[in-house]
XYZ file of C-alpha atoms in Angstrom:
783
model
C 71.642 25.097 -62.727
C 71.704 28.691 -64.038
C 68.817 31.013 -63.279
C 65.882 28.756 -64.116
C 66.288 25.778 -61.802
C 65.353 25.021 -58.215
C 65.369 28.079 -55.955
C 65.083 30.663 -58.742
C 62.461 33.437 -58.668
C 61.206 32.639 -62.155
C 58.150 34.526 -63.432
C 55.215 32.192 -64.036
C 55.169 30.864 -67.603
C 51.377 30.518 -67.611
C 50.682 34.122 -66.662
C 51.242 35.452 -70.163
C 48.160 33.708 -71.503
C 46.092 34.629 -68.466
C 46.867 38.346 -68.437
C 46.404 38.619 -72.205
C 43.003 36.922 -72.120
C 44.204 33.773 -73.859
C 43.250 31.362 -71.066
C 40.810 28.611 -72.023
C 38.146 27.914 -69.435
C 35.084 25.658 -69.637
C 32.857 28.580 -70.598
C 35.187 29.259 -73.550
C 34.614 25.758 -74.920
C 32.322 25.497 -77.939
C 31.496 22.257 -79.753
C 29.282 21.882 -82.820
C 25.595 21.749 -81.950
C 26.139 22.840 -78.351
C 23.092 23.956 -76.358
C 22.692 25.498 -72.922
C 21.252 24.284 -69.640
C 19.527 25.871 -66.693
C 18.472 24.125 -63.500
C 15.228 24.472 -61.618
C 16.249 24.609 -57.979
C 14.343 24.295 -54.775
C 13.253 27.603 -53.197
C 12.659 25.736 -49.934
C 15.143 24.357 -47.426
C 13.030 21.281 -46.772
C 9.978 20.092 -48.674
C 8.278 17.151 -50.324
C 7.888 17.333 -54.097
C 4.226 16.655 -54.747
C 4.212 17.319 -58.482
C 6.237 18.578 -61.451
C 4.530 20.022 -64.563
C 6.913 20.663 -67.455
C 4.263 21.101 -70.167
C 4.533 24.866 -70.476
C 8.325 24.824 -70.367
C 8.574 22.232 -73.150
C 6.557 24.456 -75.475
C 8.670 27.557 -75.018
C 10.951 28.920 -77.779
C 14.259 27.129 -78.253
C 13.593 24.379 -75.721
C 15.078 20.999 -76.623
C 14.479 19.031 -73.456
C 13.079 19.293 -69.929
C 14.212 16.404 -67.745
C 13.383 15.334 -64.183
C 14.802 13.129 -61.470
C 12.382 10.305 -62.242
C 13.743 10.062 -65.792
C 17.295 10.194 -64.485
C 16.609 7.333 -62.084
C 14.847 5.338 -64.799
C 18.071 5.505 -66.803
C 20.009 4.030 -63.886
C 22.040 7.077 -62.850
C 23.261 6.560 -59.287
C 23.255 8.728 -56.187
C 26.191 10.919 -55.201
C 28.418 9.365 -52.556
C 30.897 10.221 -49.847
C 34.235 8.553 -50.574
C 35.650 8.235 -47.041
C 34.032 5.791 -44.615
C 33.962 6.868 -40.977
C 32.795 4.604 -38.187
C 31.276 5.901 -34.983
C 32.913 5.057 -31.671
C 30.425 2.174 -31.270
C 31.684 0.653 -34.540
C 28.635 1.514 -36.650
C 29.223 2.975 -40.128
C 28.350 6.578 -40.929
C 24.751 7.225 -41.956
C 24.885 8.378 -45.572
C 21.566 9.716 -46.826
C 20.573 9.405 -50.479
C 21.573 12.328 -52.733
C 20.074 12.113 -56.201
C 21.627 14.441 -58.815
C 18.070 15.604 -59.489
C 15.731 15.429 -56.502
C 12.911 12.939 -56.941
C 10.556 13.187 -53.979
C 12.197 15.558 -51.456
C 14.459 18.608 -51.420
C 16.748 19.286 -48.477
C 18.329 22.700 -49.011
C 17.688 25.895 -50.935
C 19.326 25.262 -54.302
C 18.743 21.495 -54.460
C 18.495 20.670 -58.202
C 15.090 19.390 -59.338
C 14.838 19.790 -63.145
C 17.262 20.506 -65.997
C 16.136 22.529 -69.014
C 18.139 22.383 -72.260
C 17.607 25.101 -74.852
C 19.252 26.850 -77.784
C 20.467 29.762 -75.667
C 21.193 30.369 -72.005
C 18.416 32.956 -71.861
C 15.860 30.580 -73.361
C 16.884 27.860 -70.931
C 16.456 30.197 -67.964
C 13.104 31.468 -69.196
C 11.839 27.913 -69.611
C 13.167 26.945 -66.194
C 11.014 29.655 -64.679
C 8.008 28.138 -66.460
C 8.445 24.704 -64.842
C 5.799 24.279 -62.170
C 6.957 22.345 -59.118
C 4.493 21.741 -56.302
C 5.977 21.458 -52.822
C 4.725 20.564 -49.383
C 6.974 22.634 -47.183
C 8.468 20.934 -44.132
C 10.177 22.346 -41.020
C 13.864 23.087 -41.578
C 16.944 23.396 -39.389
C 20.177 25.132 -40.392
C 22.138 25.093 -37.125
C 24.052 21.914 -36.266
C 23.538 22.217 -32.517
C 19.783 22.659 -32.949
C 19.641 19.792 -35.452
C 20.673 17.370 -32.679
C 17.994 18.545 -30.273
C 14.873 16.498 -29.614
C 12.072 17.459 -31.961
C 14.360 18.824 -34.694
C 13.231 18.114 -38.266
C 14.403 14.707 -39.493
C 16.411 15.298 -42.673
C 17.312 11.752 -43.806
C 15.589 8.547 -42.697
C 19.000 6.843 -42.591
C 20.317 9.192 -39.873
C 18.162 9.189 -36.760
C 18.258 12.517 -34.990
C 20.350 13.897 -37.911
C 23.509 12.308 -36.469
C 25.826 11.035 -39.224
C 28.515 9.696 -36.913
C 29.768 10.062 -33.356
C 33.533 9.612 -33.637
C 36.393 9.582 -31.142
C 40.150 9.964 -31.409
C 42.677 9.729 -28.603
C 42.491 8.205 -25.156
C 39.631 9.457 -22.980
C 40.859 7.749 -19.784
C 44.409 9.078 -20.023
C 43.098 12.559 -20.803
C 40.738 12.489 -17.830
C 43.625 11.383 -15.602
C 45.740 14.273 -16.902
C 43.000 16.737 -16.016
C 42.872 15.236 -12.547
C 46.459 16.410 -12.013
C 45.915 19.916 -13.410
C 46.814 23.088 -11.550
C 44.871 25.183 -14.057
C 42.230 24.385 -16.682
C 41.361 26.695 -19.571
C 37.889 26.369 -21.080
C 36.584 27.933 -24.258
C 33.548 27.650 -26.526
C 34.563 28.333 -30.110
C 32.613 28.724 -33.348
C 34.432 28.349 -36.650
C 32.210 30.291 -39.034
C 30.816 28.853 -42.258
C 32.457 30.146 -45.445
C 31.607 30.187 -49.151
C 34.673 29.359 -51.305
C 34.061 32.020 -53.981
C 36.617 30.937 -56.569
C 36.995 33.574 -59.262
C 35.635 31.222 -61.939
C 32.213 29.742 -61.136
C 31.730 26.022 -61.624
C 30.829 24.884 -65.121
C 30.270 21.680 -67.085
C 29.969 20.781 -70.741
C 28.715 17.269 -71.445
C 28.947 15.758 -74.937
C 27.700 12.310 -75.908
C 28.991 11.167 -79.301
C 26.430 8.645 -80.542
C 28.574 7.432 -83.449
C 31.406 6.412 -81.123
C 29.227 5.744 -78.061
C 31.623 7.991 -76.162
C 31.213 10.763 -73.588
C 33.343 13.870 -73.026
C 32.984 16.144 -70.021
C 34.739 19.496 -69.773
C 34.552 20.532 -66.147
C 36.023 22.855 -63.537
C 37.751 20.071 -61.623
C 40.820 19.847 -59.415
C 41.095 16.089 -60.111
C 39.687 14.982 -63.490
C 40.765 11.324 -63.155
C 38.915 10.973 -59.857
C 35.884 12.589 -61.480
C 36.006 10.034 -64.290
C 36.432 7.154 -61.855
C 33.527 8.168 -59.654
C 31.165 9.043 -62.498
C 31.775 5.672 -64.132
C 32.128 3.312 -61.168
C 29.517 4.784 -58.821
C 27.150 7.054 -60.744
C 26.798 4.823 -63.822
C 27.085 7.758 -66.218
C 29.356 5.892 -68.629
C 31.979 3.116 -68.632
C 35.406 4.515 -67.734
C 36.886 3.595 -71.112
C 34.102 5.550 -72.833
C 34.378 8.701 -70.696
C 36.913 11.482 -71.185
C 37.133 14.214 -68.556
C 38.945 17.449 -69.369
C 39.705 20.147 -66.824
C 41.205 22.998 -68.878
C 42.322 26.260 -67.283
C 40.478 26.506 -63.967
C 40.076 29.850 -62.229
C 40.724 28.838 -58.627
C 39.268 26.047 -56.555
C 40.251 26.237 -52.864
C 38.930 22.691 -52.474
C 35.436 23.413 -53.758
C 36.252 21.908 -57.160
C 37.526 18.577 -55.836
C 34.076 17.088 -55.696
C 31.713 15.680 -58.263
C 28.515 17.738 -58.206
C 25.084 16.980 -59.648
C 25.551 19.349 -62.595
C 28.334 17.515 -64.464
C 26.523 14.187 -64.027
C 23.248 15.642 -65.262
C 24.811 17.480 -68.228
C 26.419 14.264 -69.480
C 23.198 12.318 -69.031
C 21.131 15.102 -70.621
C 23.445 15.160 -73.644
C 22.665 11.525 -74.387
C 18.958 12.065 -73.658
C 18.619 15.109 -75.913
C 21.214 14.227 -78.555
C 23.067 17.555 -78.212
C 26.118 18.747 -76.252
C 24.926 20.477 -73.072
C 26.761 23.344 -71.345
C 25.964 24.785 -67.922
C 27.783 27.660 -66.230
C 26.802 28.698 -62.716
C 25.839 32.246 -61.975
C 27.219 33.710 -58.769
C 24.050 33.078 -56.762
C 24.142 29.418 -57.750
C 27.752 29.332 -56.547
C 26.715 30.736 -53.176
C 23.835 28.276 -52.909
C 25.320 25.086 -54.313
C 29.126 25.018 -54.071
C 30.345 23.024 -51.092
C 30.799 25.393 -48.154
C 33.606 25.238 -45.598
C 34.190 25.150 -41.802
C 31.019 25.491 -39.585
C 32.158 23.909 -36.314
C 30.819 24.431 -32.802
C 33.398 23.305 -30.236
C 33.850 23.152 -26.495
C 37.520 22.723 -25.565
C 39.439 22.365 -22.315
C 43.202 22.424 -21.792
C 44.953 21.314 -18.585
C 48.219 22.844 -17.337
C 50.505 21.888 -14.463
C 51.895 24.387 -11.964
C 54.851 25.094 -14.270
C 52.502 25.939 -17.164
C 53.187 22.784 -19.149
C 50.249 21.269 -20.990
C 49.017 18.017 -19.457
C 45.963 17.281 -21.543
C 43.544 18.576 -24.135
C 39.921 17.532 -24.653
C 37.680 18.654 -27.459
C 34.007 18.185 -28.287
C 33.055 19.342 -31.772
C 29.746 19.453 -33.614
C 30.418 19.611 -37.348
C 27.716 20.755 -39.755
C 27.924 18.703 -42.967
C 24.853 20.241 -44.593
C 22.023 18.424 -46.337
C 24.124 15.695 -47.979
C 27.529 14.102 -47.550
C 29.898 15.514 -50.153
C 32.774 13.447 -51.559
C 35.332 13.928 -48.744
C 33.109 15.638 -46.180
C 33.519 12.915 -43.569
C 37.326 13.184 -43.533
C 37.452 16.948 -42.986
C 36.217 17.079 -39.352
C 37.886 13.782 -38.427
C 41.243 12.698 -39.856
C 42.088 16.140 -41.265
C 41.113 17.925 -38.039
C 41.478 15.913 -34.849
C 44.837 14.470 -35.912
C 46.312 18.005 -35.756
C 45.035 18.855 -32.275
C 48.502 18.535 -30.788
C 49.585 21.569 -32.794
C 53.252 22.414 -32.245
C 53.021 21.324 -28.628
C 54.132 18.321 -26.608
C 50.760 17.277 -25.200
C 50.823 13.885 -23.449
C 47.076 13.193 -23.574
C 44.434 14.282 -26.098
C 40.867 13.180 -26.610
C 38.510 14.470 -29.274
C 34.871 13.685 -29.930
C 33.320 14.780 -33.212
C 29.634 14.583 -34.050
C 28.818 15.124 -37.728
C 25.330 16.416 -38.331
C 22.871 16.897 -41.190
C 21.190 20.290 -41.595
C 19.073 21.896 -44.307
C 22.020 23.783 -45.786
C 24.428 23.403 -48.673
C 26.806 20.445 -48.239
C 30.033 21.247 -46.368
C 33.399 19.828 -47.384
C 37.095 20.703 -47.557
C 37.914 24.382 -48.056
C 41.482 25.737 -48.177
C 43.162 23.963 -45.280
C 40.325 21.488 -44.705
C 40.210 20.641 -41.010
C 43.673 22.025 -40.318
C 42.407 25.654 -40.010
C 39.712 24.491 -37.596
C 42.292 22.648 -35.472
C 44.775 25.527 -35.542
C 42.120 28.077 -34.629
C 41.076 25.974 -31.666
C 44.580 25.366 -30.328
C 45.895 28.873 -30.846
C 42.862 30.584 -29.315
C 43.282 28.236 -26.353
C 46.981 29.029 -25.985
C 46.397 32.786 -26.107
C 43.565 32.489 -23.584
C 45.741 30.356 -21.326
C 48.539 32.925 -21.422
C 46.112 35.644 -20.372
C 44.612 33.585 -17.572
C 48.030 32.474 -16.319
C 49.477 35.961 -16.625
C 52.428 34.900 -18.745
C 53.840 35.874 -22.132
C 51.951 34.191 -24.981
C 55.270 33.695 -26.769
C 56.990 32.060 -23.814
C 54.017 29.839 -22.953
C 54.201 28.479 -26.472
C 57.965 28.134 -26.376
C 57.827 26.223 -23.092
C 55.461 23.666 -24.646
C 57.024 23.336 -28.109
C 58.041 19.927 -29.413
C 61.817 20.064 -29.743
C 62.870 16.477 -30.523
C 62.000 14.724 -33.792
C 60.533 12.445 -34.921
C 57.675 13.049 -32.492
C 54.667 10.762 -32.089
C 51.548 12.674 -31.060
C 48.649 11.028 -29.178
C 46.433 11.588 -32.238
C 48.054 9.446 -34.979
C 50.493 11.954 -36.494
C 54.238 11.391 -36.380
C 55.995 14.708 -36.972
C 59.206 14.035 -38.878
C 61.083 17.312 -38.511
C 60.769 20.966 -37.557
C 62.200 23.911 -35.646
C 59.260 25.751 -34.128
C 61.449 28.003 -31.991
C 63.225 29.330 -35.078
C 59.931 30.410 -36.672
C 58.799 32.045 -33.433
C 62.078 33.945 -33.134
C 61.949 35.077 -36.763
C 58.378 36.306 -36.453
C 58.989 38.155 -33.178
C 62.024 39.896 -34.654
C 60.210 40.898 -37.848
C 57.242 42.161 -35.818
C 59.454 44.122 -33.384
C 57.567 42.435 -30.586
C 59.700 44.145 -27.974
C 58.511 47.526 -29.260
C 54.802 46.688 -29.085
C 54.072 48.301 -25.668
C 55.313 51.627 -26.997
C 53.147 51.312 -30.110
C 50.137 50.431 -27.978
C 50.590 53.552 -25.878
C 50.955 55.703 -28.977
C 47.722 54.270 -30.368
C 45.954 54.949 -27.069
C 46.864 58.632 -27.364
C 45.122 58.644 -30.744
C 42.003 57.078 -29.193
C 42.655 53.634 -30.709
C 42.885 50.222 -29.061
C 45.892 48.235 -30.237
C 46.399 44.502 -29.777
C 48.841 41.821 -30.829
C 48.186 38.138 -31.441
C 50.233 35.022 -32.117
C 49.469 31.884 -34.065
C 51.902 28.961 -34.202
C 50.433 26.578 -36.749
C 51.319 23.152 -38.056
C 49.550 21.330 -40.836
C 49.721 17.971 -42.539
C 50.057 17.922 -46.343
C 50.308 15.250 -48.982
C 47.925 12.836 -47.268
C 49.688 9.473 -47.203
C 50.531 6.685 -47.514
C 47.729 5.040 -49.481
C 47.726 1.889 -47.351
C 47.385 3.949 -44.182
C 44.599 6.201 -45.419
C 42.827 3.159 -46.839
C 42.836 1.603 -43.380
C 41.267 4.830 -42.069
C 38.406 4.719 -44.583
C 39.637 6.486 -47.726
C 38.017 5.150 -50.877
C 40.981 5.963 -53.127
C 44.762 5.851 -52.987
C 46.627 9.123 -52.532
C 49.719 8.541 -54.648
C 50.608 10.567 -57.735
C 51.858 9.789 -61.231
C 54.151 11.358 -63.811
C 55.413 10.599 -67.275
C 58.472 12.369 -68.666
C 58.711 12.273 -72.452
C 61.936 13.387 -74.067
C 61.194 14.012 -77.725
C 63.648 13.191 -80.523
C 64.778 16.831 -80.779
C 65.385 17.029 -77.045
C 62.294 18.984 -75.995
C 60.450 17.559 -73.018
C 56.833 16.948 -72.100
C 55.850 16.161 -68.533
C 52.466 14.523 -68.101
C 51.343 14.939 -64.505
C 48.365 13.625 -62.601
C 48.380 16.832 -60.557
C 46.152 19.680 -61.730
C 47.041 23.364 -61.755
C 44.361 25.959 -61.017
C 46.474 28.835 -59.816
C 49.469 27.106 -58.229
C 51.972 27.732 -61.033
C 52.752 24.116 -61.904
C 53.731 24.955 -65.472
C 56.609 26.930 -63.998
C 57.694 25.054 -60.878
C 57.425 21.593 -62.432
C 59.483 22.829 -65.385
C 62.081 24.269 -62.996
C 62.627 20.808 -61.539
C 63.169 19.345 -65.015
C 65.484 22.224 -65.969
C 67.530 21.598 -62.819
C 67.884 17.895 -63.509
C 68.441 17.850 -67.280
C 70.065 21.230 -67.854
C 67.612 22.396 -70.515
C 65.870 25.796 -70.806
C 62.344 26.252 -69.440
C 60.997 27.095 -72.877
C 61.826 23.583 -74.057
C 59.662 21.996 -71.311
C 55.881 21.593 -71.509
C 53.670 20.525 -68.608
C 50.568 18.581 -69.632
C 47.699 17.985 -67.212
C 43.940 17.937 -66.837
C 42.906 15.539 -69.622
C 42.211 11.878 -68.884
C 42.805 10.926 -72.538
C 46.287 12.471 -72.537
C 47.570 11.883 -69.025
C 47.950 8.620 -67.135
C 45.739 8.066 -64.089
C 46.486 10.597 -61.357
C 44.901 11.804 -58.148
C 44.781 15.569 -58.716
C 45.515 18.619 -56.604
C 44.315 19.320 -53.071
C 45.795 19.341 -49.578
C 49.031 21.063 -50.710
C 50.129 17.788 -52.310
C 51.330 18.837 -55.763
C 54.895 19.626 -54.707
C 55.608 16.938 -52.146
C 53.717 14.183 -53.990
C 53.289 15.304 -57.614
C 56.820 16.612 -58.053
C 58.253 13.578 -56.283
C 56.617 11.420 -58.957
C 58.240 13.612 -61.608
C 61.575 13.278 -59.808
C 61.271 9.483 -59.864
C 60.488 9.529 -63.587
C 63.465 11.865 -64.146
C 65.704 9.377 -62.319
C 64.814 6.798 -64.942
C 65.219 9.219 -67.869
C 68.543 10.439 -66.559
C 69.762 6.894 -66.013
C 68.917 5.838 -69.568
C 70.351 9.027 -71.088
C 73.628 8.441 -69.243
C 73.799 4.865 -70.513
C 73.301 6.069 -74.093
C 75.879 8.856 -73.723
C 78.426 6.552 -72.098
C 78.024 4.135 -74.993
C 78.362 6.875 -77.616
C 81.431 8.467 -75.998
C 82.985 5.152 -74.941
C 83.074 6.210 -71.309
C 82.102 4.750 -67.966
C 78.475 5.395 -67.096
C 79.486 6.557 -63.615
C 81.521 9.415 -65.130
C 78.610 10.918 -67.065
C 77.105 14.216 -65.862
C 74.227 16.254 -67.313
C 74.442 20.045 -67.083
C 73.878 23.202 -69.092
C 72.267 21.403 -72.005
C 75.115 18.925 -72.418
C 75.888 15.359 -71.452
C 79.558 15.249 -70.426
C 82.289 12.903 -69.331
C 83.473 14.360 -66.038
C 87.080 15.512 -66.019
C 87.423 15.482 -69.817
C 86.440 17.670 -72.745
C 84.145 14.994 -74.126
C 80.507 16.032 -74.412
C 77.347 15.687 -76.456
C 74.510 18.190 -76.789
C 71.369 17.035 -74.965
C 69.363 16.923 -78.199
C 71.924 14.596 -79.789
C 71.512 12.057 -76.978
C 67.723 12.310 -77.322
C 67.956 11.828 -81.079
C 70.201 8.820 -80.627
C 67.538 7.247 -78.387
C 65.004 7.434 -81.220
C 67.140 6.727 -84.289
C 68.342 3.657 -82.412
C 71.326 3.346 -84.753
C 73.851 2.916 -81.984
C 72.307 1.952 -78.659
C 73.814 -0.266 -75.956
C 73.053 -3.926 -76.515
C 69.560 -4.940 -75.450
C 68.311 -1.385 -74.895
C 64.862 -0.446 -76.189
C 64.584 2.699 -78.351
C 62.995 5.865 -77.007
C 63.436 8.107 -73.975
C 60.145 8.151 -72.066
C 59.579 7.029 -68.486
C 56.641 6.782 -66.077
C 56.644 6.758 -62.291
C 54.128 6.531 -59.460
C 54.964 7.951 -56.056
C 53.216 6.989 -52.824
C 54.572 8.978 -49.852
C 55.668 7.260 -46.665
C 54.262 9.999 -44.426
C 52.523 13.339 -44.462
C 54.660 16.458 -44.694
C 54.372 18.996 -41.874
C 54.717 22.665 -42.817
C 54.747 24.898 -39.758
C 55.312 28.493 -38.796
C 54.505 31.461 -36.621
C 52.239 34.364 -37.559
C 51.946 37.607 -35.608
C 49.156 40.089 -36.240
C 48.938 43.615 -34.896
C 45.555 45.324 -35.076
C 44.009 48.648 -34.149
C 40.352 49.000 -33.203
C 38.383 52.253 -33.344
C 36.224 52.071 -30.187
C 33.680 54.524 -31.597
C 32.910 52.470 -34.728
C 34.244 48.964 -34.024
C 36.285 49.087 -37.222
C 39.457 46.977 -37.090
C 42.573 47.803 -39.078
C 45.322 45.214 -39.511
C 48.372 47.419 -39.130
C 51.006 44.685 -39.348
C 51.068 41.036 -40.300
C 54.196 38.892 -40.066
C 54.491 35.333 -41.383
C 57.490 33.096 -40.702
C 57.003 29.715 -42.410
C 58.968 26.493 -42.726
C 58.106 24.834 -46.032
C 61.243 22.722 -46.371
C 63.030 23.091 -49.691
C 61.455 25.679 -51.984
C 61.382 25.487 -55.790
C 60.278 29.067 -56.572
C 60.297 31.586 -53.692
C 58.176 34.100 -55.601
C 55.372 31.620 -56.192
C 55.553 30.509 -52.562
C 55.204 34.110 -51.403
C 52.174 34.516 -53.650
C 50.560 31.423 -52.160
C 51.210 32.694 -48.629
C 49.840 36.147 -49.453
C 46.654 34.645 -50.892
C 46.174 32.319 -47.938
C 46.627 35.116 -45.406
C 44.130 37.260 -47.315
C 41.567 34.466 -47.118
C 42.284 33.945 -43.434
C 41.879 37.642 -42.682
C 38.665 37.523 -44.700
C 37.330 34.767 -42.448
C 38.415 36.540 -39.280
C 37.080 39.999 -40.124
C 34.529 39.863 -42.901
C 33.212 36.570 -44.254
C 30.333 34.617 -42.809
C 27.717 32.462 -44.502
C 24.351 33.002 -42.801
C 21.128 31.006 -43.071
C 17.809 32.162 -41.666
C 17.233 30.043 -38.582
C 13.556 29.328 -39.246
C 13.181 29.109 -43.017
C 16.646 27.836 -43.933
C 16.953 30.527 -46.590
C 20.501 31.578 -47.466
C 20.695 35.192 -46.349
C 24.208 35.801 -47.737
C 23.570 34.711 -51.333
C 25.441 37.500 -53.114
C 28.303 39.937 -52.701
C 25.768 42.480 -51.462
C 25.531 40.441 -48.249
C 28.690 38.313 -48.141
C 31.753 40.506 -47.597
C 34.975 39.563 -49.360
C 38.366 40.992 -48.353
C 39.625 43.846 -50.492
C 43.057 45.354 -50.893
C 42.323 48.106 -48.379
C 41.500 45.493 -45.704
C 45.022 44.102 -45.920
C 48.439 45.418 -44.933
C 51.690 44.702 -46.745
C 52.674 41.317 -45.379
C 56.138 40.626 -43.992
C 56.919 37.048 -45.018
C 60.000 34.913 -44.515
C 60.895 31.239 -44.590
C 63.234 28.922 -42.732
C 64.062 25.408 -43.830
C 64.029 22.045 -42.138
C 63.889 19.749 -45.193
C 61.281 17.015 -45.184
C 63.062 13.642 -44.916
C 60.096 11.755 -46.365
C 60.303 12.719 -50.043
C 63.186 13.031 -52.523
C 62.878 16.806 -52.841
C 62.649 17.703 -49.150
C 59.462 19.700 -49.802
C 56.518 20.251 -47.448
C 53.729 22.203 -49.212
C 52.709 25.845 -48.918
C 49.314 26.397 -50.535
C 47.137 26.343 -47.431
C 49.416 27.612 -44.670
C 48.304 31.237 -44.874
C 44.639 30.341 -44.492
C 45.452 28.022 -41.572
C 47.656 30.263 -39.473
C 46.110 33.682 -39.985
C 42.573 33.593 -38.456
C 43.702 32.892 -34.865
C 46.467 35.499 -35.131
C 43.913 38.124 -36.154
C 41.367 37.147 -33.513
C 44.012 36.973 -30.802
C 45.080 40.504 -31.731
C 41.532 41.886 -31.666
C 40.607 40.190 -28.393
C 43.864 41.496 -26.931
C 42.878 45.000 -28.019
C 39.302 45.004 -26.705
C 39.570 42.614 -23.748
C 36.746 40.275 -24.841
C 37.945 36.701 -25.231
C 34.537 35.436 -26.393
C 34.397 37.446 -29.610
C 33.545 35.205 -32.586
C 34.469 35.344 -36.261
C 33.828 37.308 -38.321
C 34.816 40.223 -36.077
C 32.642 42.724 -37.923
C 32.536 46.343 -36.779
C 29.074 45.769 -35.307
C 30.216 42.754 -33.285
C 33.314 44.540 -32.022
C 31.351 47.696 -31.174
C 28.744 45.694 -29.261
C 31.466 43.824 -27.415
C 33.096 47.079 -26.357
C 29.771 48.458 -25.187
C 29.108 45.329 -23.142
C 32.554 45.204 -21.520
C 32.474 48.906 -20.651
C 29.211 48.681 -18.786
């Protein structure tokens, strides 16, 4: 197919409106009579609410309503829930504490919502919010997960004794212990995966509108999965019946996982709209985003890896304490369990693995999936272990990995996953060549002459995308299915609309999805529209997360296209008096192969709707729907190599080279894939060098609540990346795709940390490797 189909480097269609300021975000939405909301939030990490006085606030200029948690509960609004049930190793269900959208009698983290104020303007709402008087009895707080398990730690929820949510196992403990009994060498490491704040460019926002005349609700929200939001708000939170609730996620300025979940604000805005009789809009300021968006990572892990005398891995055992914050967010329980421990085999043939995960409440913002979601934590653990093992064994880190690679597929790991395909050696070879690994010793010596310490680090990652199939994840505790839907509408003039249950918030779906249609039906991209994000327009779908939109969302489109193509061929064969098997569709025409007979695409579409001359028994129209439920995950994999220089006088680290060799299966648009990889690597480097969410250990106050204290990566922190791809097509979906959106964030942190620790000789350095940390490490190792 010409220059616009699969494999073409097509510029993103959607970028024109974004770069010209024509994007439409929630904050751009205005409806008649709309008012503005501000939330009164807890200044304490842990406290009892002893009284709320709203008298002064109600009398302030422009105020329309001041509403509390008691009123919300009186109206029957439910608590927020976690949608993935995890059972502890003793069979007991996870201990889910109550999370009211507005706190009623206790607050459990700084930023917990207590009161909503609705006023004519945003300024008036904020002024009135400051006038609400909330009386608190402050209680002891704990922000560290390890400390929260200790005897005498503050009890956060009565449902979870000792703050333990679940104590979960995966793998075979006896077989792993036996493997360690045969070991010639055991590597041990204590690893912290630092807490991160997602920091999407667009803050979260919600606009709730109750139409009294129609008894109907509309919610505009910054969501990655509007249908799931509608389902949960109707079925579990009792905001409105599903048939009376429309959820619209317009243009969304990034998500990284943090906009999967249903938060208190959208629930409360919808409820407040009915209570006050006006549409209610709330837009977070950046401090609210730091305080209240679901955070990511925050694991404390002790890991041990056993090797035989020939340096082959015998066993791997992991003990992780996962901080889930003050409440269980929507998918928080899955992130440190089935999205983490199931990837602990990495790219390696490990006969025995056992993982124990303890999930813990603390007085901090809830923690949930953030770009990669469990996979980065697993990759960081494995790849730091492999680099450490190579150093302790005195062997090449590349060859130790190569010796232990899985080479035969399909491969069943000891931790559920069945890898369908891959060529890990090819990615390693490509990365080493691009990085000129053989020339590194010379570059290290040259850096030494300049007074710099130079190191190199590997990371061979694998991830699981397109969580599936629904029956399997349901058996593991998922509360929803993880299929996807599509409807392909061919209009009478031949233009095409694709209604997808996936949601685009930076991925480029309006381009890549259209490229698939252009490839299949031979029509120009400009004649194809992609429709998403509106539950009144689009059939039920599961949204975008976990790098699923290509492998799952586009597979649903492909299935719908199969049906459209089949019907179009039947119509064309009838019109041209040809055999259906001889009909081909290409370059905007429907042809009889081997002849000069053809019809323009639009003429076949028109014939479907005029219905003047259709095959006997055929219904008019050319519109088809499909649902696709994958048979397995997809498994993107690759090798990243980072080269870093450290200034020993200041501790400043410079990434001087970063190479990424990825295997994403078949690729629709290489340019968009490269952009996704670049963004992921930037976030991973940010975690490794700069980003770290910090709470005060005693008060539970968020210390890093603004960009003055939380360091984001900038252009001058990043090198020009060298990226390449190889291809082992995924056999589990019709397009052979694997997913690329999270790979960069998964593979890059261990590569960076392995390079820095190689440079300075301190294997215990933790992320973020700030100049102060690196400088202190150098001082300690030199004395």
